[in-house]
CSV table of C-alpha atoms and ligand atoms in Angstrom, one decimal:
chain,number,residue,atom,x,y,z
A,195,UNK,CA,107.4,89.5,119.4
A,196,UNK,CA,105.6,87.7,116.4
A,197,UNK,CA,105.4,89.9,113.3
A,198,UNK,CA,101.9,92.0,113.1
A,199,UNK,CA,99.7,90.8,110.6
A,200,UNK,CA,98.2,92.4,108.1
A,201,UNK,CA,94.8,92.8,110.3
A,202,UNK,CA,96.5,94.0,113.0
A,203,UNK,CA,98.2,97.0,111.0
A,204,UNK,CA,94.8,98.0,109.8
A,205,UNK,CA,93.5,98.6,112.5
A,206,UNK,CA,96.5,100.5,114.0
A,207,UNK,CA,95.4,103.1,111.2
A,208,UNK,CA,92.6,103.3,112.4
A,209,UNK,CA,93.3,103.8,116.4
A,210,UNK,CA,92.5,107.5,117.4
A,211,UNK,CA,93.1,106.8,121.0
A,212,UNK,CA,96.1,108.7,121.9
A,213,UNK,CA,96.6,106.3,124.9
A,214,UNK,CA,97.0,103.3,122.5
A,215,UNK,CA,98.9,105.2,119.8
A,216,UNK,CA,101.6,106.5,122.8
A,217,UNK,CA,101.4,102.5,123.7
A,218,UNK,CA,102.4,101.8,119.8
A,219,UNK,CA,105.2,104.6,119.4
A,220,UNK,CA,106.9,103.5,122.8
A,221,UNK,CA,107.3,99.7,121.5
A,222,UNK,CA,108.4,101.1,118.1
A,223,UNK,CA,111.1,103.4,119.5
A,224,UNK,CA,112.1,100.4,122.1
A,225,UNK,CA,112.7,98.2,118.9
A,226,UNK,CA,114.6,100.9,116.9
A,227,UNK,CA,117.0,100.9,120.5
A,228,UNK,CA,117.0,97.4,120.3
A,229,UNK,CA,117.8,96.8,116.7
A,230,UNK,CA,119.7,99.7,115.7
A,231,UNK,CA,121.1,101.3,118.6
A,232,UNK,CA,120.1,104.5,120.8
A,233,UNK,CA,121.6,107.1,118.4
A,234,UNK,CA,120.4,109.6,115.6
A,235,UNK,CA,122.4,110.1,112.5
A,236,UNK,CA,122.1,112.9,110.9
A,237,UNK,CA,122.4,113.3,107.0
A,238,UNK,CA,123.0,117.4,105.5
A,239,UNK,CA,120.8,117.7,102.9
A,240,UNK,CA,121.6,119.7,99.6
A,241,UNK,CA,119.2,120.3,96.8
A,242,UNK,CA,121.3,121.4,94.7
A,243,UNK,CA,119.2,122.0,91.8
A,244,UNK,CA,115.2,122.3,90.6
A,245,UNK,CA,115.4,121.3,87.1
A,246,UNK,CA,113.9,118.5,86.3
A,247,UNK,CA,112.4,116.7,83.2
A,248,UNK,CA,109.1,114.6,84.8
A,249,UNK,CA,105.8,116.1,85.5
A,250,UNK,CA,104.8,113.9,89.1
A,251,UNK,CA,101.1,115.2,89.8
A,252,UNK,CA,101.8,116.3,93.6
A,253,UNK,CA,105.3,118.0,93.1
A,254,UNK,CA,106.0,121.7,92.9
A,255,UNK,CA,108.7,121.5,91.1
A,256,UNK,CA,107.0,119.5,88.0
A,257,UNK,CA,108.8,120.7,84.9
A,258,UNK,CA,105.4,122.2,83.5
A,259,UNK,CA,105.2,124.6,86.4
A,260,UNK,CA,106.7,127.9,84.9
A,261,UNK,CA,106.4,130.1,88.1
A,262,UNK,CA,109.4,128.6,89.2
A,263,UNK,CA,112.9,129.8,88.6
A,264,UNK,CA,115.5,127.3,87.8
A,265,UNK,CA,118.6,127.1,89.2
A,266,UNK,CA,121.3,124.3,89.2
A,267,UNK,CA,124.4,125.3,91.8
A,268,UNK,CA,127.9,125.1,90.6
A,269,UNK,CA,130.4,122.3,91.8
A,270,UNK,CA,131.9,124.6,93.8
A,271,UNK,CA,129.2,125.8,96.3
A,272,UNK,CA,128.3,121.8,96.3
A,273,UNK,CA,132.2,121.3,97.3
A,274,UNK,CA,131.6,124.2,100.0
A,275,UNK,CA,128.3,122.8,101.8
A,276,UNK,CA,129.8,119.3,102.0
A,277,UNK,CA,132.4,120.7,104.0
A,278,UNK,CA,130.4,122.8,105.7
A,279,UNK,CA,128.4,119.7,107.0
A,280,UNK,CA,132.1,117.8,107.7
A,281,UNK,CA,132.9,121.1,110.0
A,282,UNK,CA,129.7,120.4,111.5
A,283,UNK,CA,130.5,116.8,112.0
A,284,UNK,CA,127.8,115.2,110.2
A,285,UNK,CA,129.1,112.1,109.1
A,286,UNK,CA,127.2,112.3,105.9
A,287,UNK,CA,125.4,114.3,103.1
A,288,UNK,CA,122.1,113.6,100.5
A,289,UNK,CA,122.4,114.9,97.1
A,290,UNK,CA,118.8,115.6,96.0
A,291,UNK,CA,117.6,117.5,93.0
A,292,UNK,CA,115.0,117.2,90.3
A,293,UNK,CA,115.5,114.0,87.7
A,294,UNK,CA,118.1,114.5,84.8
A,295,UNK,CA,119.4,111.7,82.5
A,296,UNK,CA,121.6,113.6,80.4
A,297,UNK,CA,125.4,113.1,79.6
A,298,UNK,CA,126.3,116.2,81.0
A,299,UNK,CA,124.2,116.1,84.0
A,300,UNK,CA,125.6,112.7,85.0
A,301,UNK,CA,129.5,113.8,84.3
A,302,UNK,CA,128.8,116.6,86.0
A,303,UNK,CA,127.7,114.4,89.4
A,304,UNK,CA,130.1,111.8,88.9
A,305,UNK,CA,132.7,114.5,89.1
A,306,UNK,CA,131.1,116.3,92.2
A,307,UNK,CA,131.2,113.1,94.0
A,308,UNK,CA,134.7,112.2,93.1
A,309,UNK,CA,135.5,115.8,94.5
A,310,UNK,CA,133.8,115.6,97.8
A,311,UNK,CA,135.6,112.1,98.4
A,312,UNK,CA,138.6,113.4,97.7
A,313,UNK,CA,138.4,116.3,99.8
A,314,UNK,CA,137.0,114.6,102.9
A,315,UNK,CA,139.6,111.8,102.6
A,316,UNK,CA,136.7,109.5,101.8
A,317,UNK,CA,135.4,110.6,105.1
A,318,UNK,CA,132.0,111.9,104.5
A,319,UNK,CA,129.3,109.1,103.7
A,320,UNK,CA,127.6,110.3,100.1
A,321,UNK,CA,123.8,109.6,99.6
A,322,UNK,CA,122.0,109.9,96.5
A,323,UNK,CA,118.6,111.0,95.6
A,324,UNK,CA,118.5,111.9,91.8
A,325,UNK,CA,115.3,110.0,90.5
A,326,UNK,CA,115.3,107.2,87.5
A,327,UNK,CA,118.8,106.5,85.9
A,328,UNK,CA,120.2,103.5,83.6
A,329,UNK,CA,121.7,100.7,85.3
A,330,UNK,CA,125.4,102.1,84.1
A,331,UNK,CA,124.5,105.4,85.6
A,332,UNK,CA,124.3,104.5,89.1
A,333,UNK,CA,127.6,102.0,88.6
A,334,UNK,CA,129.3,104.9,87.4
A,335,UNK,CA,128.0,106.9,90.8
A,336,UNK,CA,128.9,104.3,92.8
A,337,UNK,CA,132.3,103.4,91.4
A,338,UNK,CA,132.6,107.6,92.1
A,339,UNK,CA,132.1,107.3,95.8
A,340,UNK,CA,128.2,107.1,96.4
A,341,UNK,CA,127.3,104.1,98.3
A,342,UNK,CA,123.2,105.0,99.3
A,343,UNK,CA,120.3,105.9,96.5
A,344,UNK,CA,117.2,107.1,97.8
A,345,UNK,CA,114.0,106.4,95.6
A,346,UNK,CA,110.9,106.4,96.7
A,347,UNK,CA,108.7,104.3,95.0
A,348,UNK,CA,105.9,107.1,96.0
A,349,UNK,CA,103.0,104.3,96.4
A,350,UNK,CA,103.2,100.4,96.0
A,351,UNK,CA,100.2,100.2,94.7
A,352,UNK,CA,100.5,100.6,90.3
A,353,UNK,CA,97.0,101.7,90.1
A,354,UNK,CA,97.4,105.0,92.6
A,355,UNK,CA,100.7,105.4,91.1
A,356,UNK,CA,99.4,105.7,87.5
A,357,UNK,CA,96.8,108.3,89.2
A,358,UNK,CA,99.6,110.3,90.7
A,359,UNK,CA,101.8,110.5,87.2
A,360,UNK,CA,101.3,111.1,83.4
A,361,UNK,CA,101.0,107.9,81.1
A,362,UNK,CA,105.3,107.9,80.3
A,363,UNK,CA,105.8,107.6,84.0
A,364,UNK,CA,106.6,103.9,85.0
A,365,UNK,CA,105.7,102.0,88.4
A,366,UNK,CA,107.7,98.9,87.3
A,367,UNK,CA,110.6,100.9,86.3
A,368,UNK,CA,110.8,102.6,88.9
A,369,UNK,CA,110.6,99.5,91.0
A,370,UNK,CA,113.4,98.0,88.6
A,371,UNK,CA,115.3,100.6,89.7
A,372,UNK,CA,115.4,100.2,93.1
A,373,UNK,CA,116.5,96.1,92.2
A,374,UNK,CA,119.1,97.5,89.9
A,375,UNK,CA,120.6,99.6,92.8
A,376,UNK,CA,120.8,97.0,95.4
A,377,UNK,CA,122.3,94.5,92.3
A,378,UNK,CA,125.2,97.0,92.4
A,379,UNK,CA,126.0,97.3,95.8
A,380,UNK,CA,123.9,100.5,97.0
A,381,UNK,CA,122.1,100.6,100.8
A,382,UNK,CA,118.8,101.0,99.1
A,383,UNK,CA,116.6,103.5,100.5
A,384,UNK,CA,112.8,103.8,99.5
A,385,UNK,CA,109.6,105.5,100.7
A,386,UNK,CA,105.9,106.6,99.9
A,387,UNK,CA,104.0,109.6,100.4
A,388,UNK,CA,101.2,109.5,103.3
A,389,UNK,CA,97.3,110.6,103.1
A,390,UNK,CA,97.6,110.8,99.0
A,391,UNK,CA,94.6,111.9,97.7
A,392,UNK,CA,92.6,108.2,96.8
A,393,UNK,CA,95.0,106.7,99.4
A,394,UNK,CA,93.4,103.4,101.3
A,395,UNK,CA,94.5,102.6,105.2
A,396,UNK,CA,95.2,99.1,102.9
A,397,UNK,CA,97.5,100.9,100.5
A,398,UNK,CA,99.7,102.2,103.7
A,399,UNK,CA,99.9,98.2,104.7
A,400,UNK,CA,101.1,96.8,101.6
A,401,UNK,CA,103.9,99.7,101.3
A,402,UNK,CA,105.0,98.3,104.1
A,403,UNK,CA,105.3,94.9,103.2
A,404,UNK,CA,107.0,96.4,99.7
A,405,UNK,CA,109.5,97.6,101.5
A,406,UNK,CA,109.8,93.9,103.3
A,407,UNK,CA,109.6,91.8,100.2
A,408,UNK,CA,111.5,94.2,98.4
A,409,UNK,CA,115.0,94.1,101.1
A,410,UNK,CA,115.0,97.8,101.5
A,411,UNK,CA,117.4,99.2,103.8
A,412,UNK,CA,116.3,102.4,104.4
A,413,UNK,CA,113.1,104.4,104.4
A,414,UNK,CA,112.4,107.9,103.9
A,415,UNK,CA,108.9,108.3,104.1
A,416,UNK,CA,106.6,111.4,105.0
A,417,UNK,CA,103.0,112.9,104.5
A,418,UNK,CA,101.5,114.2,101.4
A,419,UNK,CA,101.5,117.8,101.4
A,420,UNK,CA,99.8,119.8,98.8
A,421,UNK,CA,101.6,122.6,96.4
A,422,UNK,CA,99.5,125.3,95.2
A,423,UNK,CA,100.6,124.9,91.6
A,424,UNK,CA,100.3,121.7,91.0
A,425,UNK,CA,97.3,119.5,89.2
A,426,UNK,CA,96.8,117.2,92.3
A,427,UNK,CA,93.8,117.3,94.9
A,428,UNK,CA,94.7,120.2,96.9
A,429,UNK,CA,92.3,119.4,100.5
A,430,UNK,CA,93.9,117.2,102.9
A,431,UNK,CA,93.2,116.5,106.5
A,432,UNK,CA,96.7,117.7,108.3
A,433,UNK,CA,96.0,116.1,111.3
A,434,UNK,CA,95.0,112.8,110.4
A,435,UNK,CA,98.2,112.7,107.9
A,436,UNK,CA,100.6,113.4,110.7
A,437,UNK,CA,98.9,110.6,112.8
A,438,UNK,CA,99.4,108.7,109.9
A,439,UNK,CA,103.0,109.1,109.3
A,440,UNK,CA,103.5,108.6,112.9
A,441,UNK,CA,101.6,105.2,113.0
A,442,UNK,CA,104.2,104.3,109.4
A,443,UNK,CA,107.1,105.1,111.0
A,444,UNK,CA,106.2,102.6,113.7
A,445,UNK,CA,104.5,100.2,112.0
A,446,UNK,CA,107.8,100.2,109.5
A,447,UNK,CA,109.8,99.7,112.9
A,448,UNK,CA,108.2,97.0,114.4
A,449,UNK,CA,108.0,94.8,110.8
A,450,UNK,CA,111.3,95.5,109.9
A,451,UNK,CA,113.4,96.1,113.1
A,452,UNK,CA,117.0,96.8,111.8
A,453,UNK,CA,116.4,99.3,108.5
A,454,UNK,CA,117.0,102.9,109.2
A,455,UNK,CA,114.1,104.7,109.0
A,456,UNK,CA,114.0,109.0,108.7
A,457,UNK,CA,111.8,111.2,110.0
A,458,UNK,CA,110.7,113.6,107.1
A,459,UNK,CA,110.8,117.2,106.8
A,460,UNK,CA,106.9,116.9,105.8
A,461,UNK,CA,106.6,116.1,109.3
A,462,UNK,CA,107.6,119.4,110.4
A,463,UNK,CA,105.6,121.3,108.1
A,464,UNK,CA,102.0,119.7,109.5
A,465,UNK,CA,103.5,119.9,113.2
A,466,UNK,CA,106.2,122.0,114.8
A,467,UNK,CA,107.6,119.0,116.7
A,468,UNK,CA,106.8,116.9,113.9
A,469,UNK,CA,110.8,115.3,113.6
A,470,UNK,CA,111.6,114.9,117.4
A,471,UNK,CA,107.8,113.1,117.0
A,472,UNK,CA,109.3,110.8,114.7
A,473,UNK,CA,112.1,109.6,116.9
A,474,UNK,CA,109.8,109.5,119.5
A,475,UNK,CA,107.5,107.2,116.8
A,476,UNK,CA,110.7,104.7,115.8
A,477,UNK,CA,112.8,106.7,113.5
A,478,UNK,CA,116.6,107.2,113.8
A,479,UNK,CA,117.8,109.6,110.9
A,480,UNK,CA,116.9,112.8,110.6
A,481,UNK,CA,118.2,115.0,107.4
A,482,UNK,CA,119.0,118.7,108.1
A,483,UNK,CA,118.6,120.7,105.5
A,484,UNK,CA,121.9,122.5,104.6
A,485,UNK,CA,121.3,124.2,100.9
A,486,UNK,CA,122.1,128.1,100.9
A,487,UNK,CA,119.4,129.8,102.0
A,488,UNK,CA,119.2,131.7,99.1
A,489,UNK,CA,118.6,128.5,97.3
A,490,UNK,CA,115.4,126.9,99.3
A,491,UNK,CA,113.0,129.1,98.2
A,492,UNK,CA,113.1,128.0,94.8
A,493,UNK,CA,113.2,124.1,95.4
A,494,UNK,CA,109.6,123.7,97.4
A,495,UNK,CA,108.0,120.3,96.7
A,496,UNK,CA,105.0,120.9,98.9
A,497,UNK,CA,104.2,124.6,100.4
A,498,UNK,CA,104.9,125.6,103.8
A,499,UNK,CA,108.3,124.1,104.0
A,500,UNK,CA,110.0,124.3,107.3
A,501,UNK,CA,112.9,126.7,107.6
A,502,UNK,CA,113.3,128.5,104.8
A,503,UNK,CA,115.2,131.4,105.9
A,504,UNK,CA,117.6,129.5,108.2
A,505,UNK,CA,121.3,128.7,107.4
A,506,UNK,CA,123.0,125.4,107.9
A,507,UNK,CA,124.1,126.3,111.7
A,508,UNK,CA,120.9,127.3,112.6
A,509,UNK,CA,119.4,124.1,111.3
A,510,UNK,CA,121.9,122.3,113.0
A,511,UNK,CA,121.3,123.7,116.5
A,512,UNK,CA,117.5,123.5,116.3
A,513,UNK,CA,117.8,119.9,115.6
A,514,UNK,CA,120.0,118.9,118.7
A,515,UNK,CA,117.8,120.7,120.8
A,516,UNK,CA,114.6,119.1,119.3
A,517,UNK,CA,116.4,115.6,119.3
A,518,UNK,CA,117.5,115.5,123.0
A,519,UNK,CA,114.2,117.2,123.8
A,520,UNK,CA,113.1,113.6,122.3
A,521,UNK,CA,115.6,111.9,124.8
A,522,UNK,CA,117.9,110.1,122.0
A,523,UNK,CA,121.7,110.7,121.5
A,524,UNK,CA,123.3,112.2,118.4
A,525,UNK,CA,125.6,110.2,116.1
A,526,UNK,CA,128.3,113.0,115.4
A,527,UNK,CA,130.8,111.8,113.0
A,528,UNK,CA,129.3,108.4,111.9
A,529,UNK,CA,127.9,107.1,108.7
A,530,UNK,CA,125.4,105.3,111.0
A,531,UNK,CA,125.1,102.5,107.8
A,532,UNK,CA,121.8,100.4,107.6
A,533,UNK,CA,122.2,97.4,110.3
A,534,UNK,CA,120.2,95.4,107.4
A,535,UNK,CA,122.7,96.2,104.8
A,536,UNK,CA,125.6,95.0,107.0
A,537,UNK,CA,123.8,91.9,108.3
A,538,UNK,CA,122.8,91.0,104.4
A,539,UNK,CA,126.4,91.8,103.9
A,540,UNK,CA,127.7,89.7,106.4
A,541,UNK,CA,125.8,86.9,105.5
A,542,UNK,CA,126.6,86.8,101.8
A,543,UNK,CA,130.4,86.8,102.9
A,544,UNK,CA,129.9,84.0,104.9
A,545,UNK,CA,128.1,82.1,102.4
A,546,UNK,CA,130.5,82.8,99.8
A,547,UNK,CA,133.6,81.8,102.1
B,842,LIG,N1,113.5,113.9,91.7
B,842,LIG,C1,113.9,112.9,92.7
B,842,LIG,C2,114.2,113.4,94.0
B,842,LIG,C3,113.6,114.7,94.5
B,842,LIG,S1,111.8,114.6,94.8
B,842,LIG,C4,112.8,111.9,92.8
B,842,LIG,O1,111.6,112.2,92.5
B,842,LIG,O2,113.0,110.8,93.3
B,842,LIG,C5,111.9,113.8,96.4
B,842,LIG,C6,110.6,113.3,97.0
B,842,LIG,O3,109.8,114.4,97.3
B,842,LIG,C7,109.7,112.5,96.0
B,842,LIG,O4,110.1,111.2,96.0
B,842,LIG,C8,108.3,112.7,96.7
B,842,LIG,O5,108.0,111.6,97.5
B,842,LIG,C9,108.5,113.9,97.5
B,842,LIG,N2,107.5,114.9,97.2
B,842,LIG,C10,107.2,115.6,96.1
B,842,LIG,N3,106.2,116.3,96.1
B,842,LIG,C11,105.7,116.2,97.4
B,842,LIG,C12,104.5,116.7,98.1
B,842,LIG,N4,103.6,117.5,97.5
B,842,LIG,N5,104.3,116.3,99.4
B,842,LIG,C13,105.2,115.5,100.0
B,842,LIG,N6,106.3,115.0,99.4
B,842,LIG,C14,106.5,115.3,98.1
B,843,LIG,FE1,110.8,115.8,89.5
B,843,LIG,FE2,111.1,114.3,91.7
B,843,LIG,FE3,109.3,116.3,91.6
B,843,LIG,FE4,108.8,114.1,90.3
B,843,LIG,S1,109.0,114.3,92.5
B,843,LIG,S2,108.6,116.2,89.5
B,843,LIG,S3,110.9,113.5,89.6
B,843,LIG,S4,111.6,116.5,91.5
């Protein structure tokens, strides 16, 4: 099949026909089971700790929002979730928190990741998702055992983005970033956030044609949602962002075939079969969520977050059910690596050889 154009995607953003946008998710998901296989990997997610030193317009836990209690957990319980999530046989973790560039914040992960490696035997895959670093920072995260970054580049469009941040955030460093991680041998990950306040149907086409030009290997995309607290537009139209992140996820599919592509939490908050959805839609990672309960309350991005006052287990046996409800097979045990990363791989070996 020829590559849609950019024409064509409009007006797929556009279609409200739920005949024609079943039509769309069916050819997405038969692409993701022809590019990248059948399965679903899942990745535990831990956020680990809300402190964070930006101020992003739309997030909850914005450093100038003072309702919100900080916490930062200790090596330790970090140690005992990975585990936990190698017990459950998920063949890898996220580590997410707010941004940090300090010494000791960096030690202190470059230590947690050389513990979890060593006490998995190198086993458990590592994901990071820790904002904005220096270009030595990530080497020294990947030389400790993290081999995927996650960074959302939040909108590829510099105008919205400068709407969306104060004047010291950066669009091109951010995007530098994302350059500087695949430079040192990351799976790059990226994503936007869907039905932003000022947010064009165009916007949502070029982001996907960022993540093209820019060789990402993964994307972890999902609606807007709004947080109470915060200084950002607080009406949005929950239905018509769901059936927005829907038509991404498949639009992403069908233009980029072999990247692995998640199907966000945010989808579950604006539908309660928002994930197995995703699948349905073209996505084949889905990231269980397994901080301490006692922790989740206290890192909400957006309000109404799903699950709450669930534990890892329960997480994990919600999530089989909803992802063989969707008819797709679970990758227990498997890193389930970006088919574009290894093909780029591949291909550079050859070339050098
Ligand atoms: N601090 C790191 C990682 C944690 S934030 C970073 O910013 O990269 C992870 C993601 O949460 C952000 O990239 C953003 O896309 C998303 N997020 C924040 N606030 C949100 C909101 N109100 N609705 C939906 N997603 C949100
Ligand atoms: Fe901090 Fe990330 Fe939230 Fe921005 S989106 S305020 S960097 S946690």
């Amino acid at each position: 099949m020829q590559d849609l154009t950019r024409e064509e995607m409009l007006a797929w953003f556009s279609e409200k026909d739920p005949q024609k946008l079943e039509g769309l998710f069916r050819e997405a998901r038969a692409c993701a089971i022809r590019h990248v296989g059948s399965k679903v990997y899942f990745r535990g997610i831990i956020e680990f700790s809300n402190l964070c030193a930006k101020d992003c317009y739309y997030c909850g836990i914005r450093k100038s929002n003072p309702n919100v209690p900080r916490f930062t957990m200790s090596e330790h319980e970090i140690l005992e979730c990975a585990m936990a999530a190698q017990e459950m046989d998920y063949g890898s973790i996220v580590l997410q928190s707010g941004e940090r560039q300090d010494e000791v914040f960096v030690r202190f992960i470059e230590g947690v990741l050389r513990k979890i490696k060593n006490a998995t035997s190198g086993k458990l895959g590592i994901t990071l998702s820790l904002g904005e670093q220096t270009a030595e920072t990530y080497a020294r995260w990947f030389g400790a055992g993290a081999h995927r970054y996650l960074l959302r580049i939040e909108t590829s469009d510099p105008v919205l983005y400068k709407r969306l941040h104060p004047p010291d955030h950066s669009f091109e460093t951010r995007r530098e970033c994302l350059r500087t991680l695949r430079r040192i041998g990351y799976q790059v990950g990226t994503g936007v956030m869907i039905g932003l306040p000022f947010q064009t149907h165009e916007n949502l086409v070029e982001d996907i044609l960022f993540f093209k030009n820019e060789e990402i290997d993964m994307i972890g995309m999902g609606p807007y949602v709004p947080h109470g607290e915060t200084p950002l537009v607080q009406e949005v139209d929950t239905g018509e962002n769901f059936r927005l992140g829907l038509v991404m996820i498949a639009l992403s599919r069908l233009t980029l075939k072999n990247v692995n592509i998640a199907a966000a939490t945010a989808l579950q908050t604006l539908d309660p079969s928002g994930r197995e959805k995703g699948v349905q839609a073209g996505a084949n990672i889905i990231m269980p969520n397994i901080t301490p309960t006692d922790y989740r309350k206290f890192y909400q991005l957006y309000d109404n977050k799903p699950c709450l006052d669930e534990n890892a287990r329960q997480c994990k046996s919600c999530l089989e059910k909803r992802i063989r409800a969707a008819g797709a097979e679970i990758g227990y045990g498997e890193w389930g690596d970006s088919v574009h990363f290894l093909k780029k791989q591949k291909s550079l070996k050859e070339s050098k050889s």
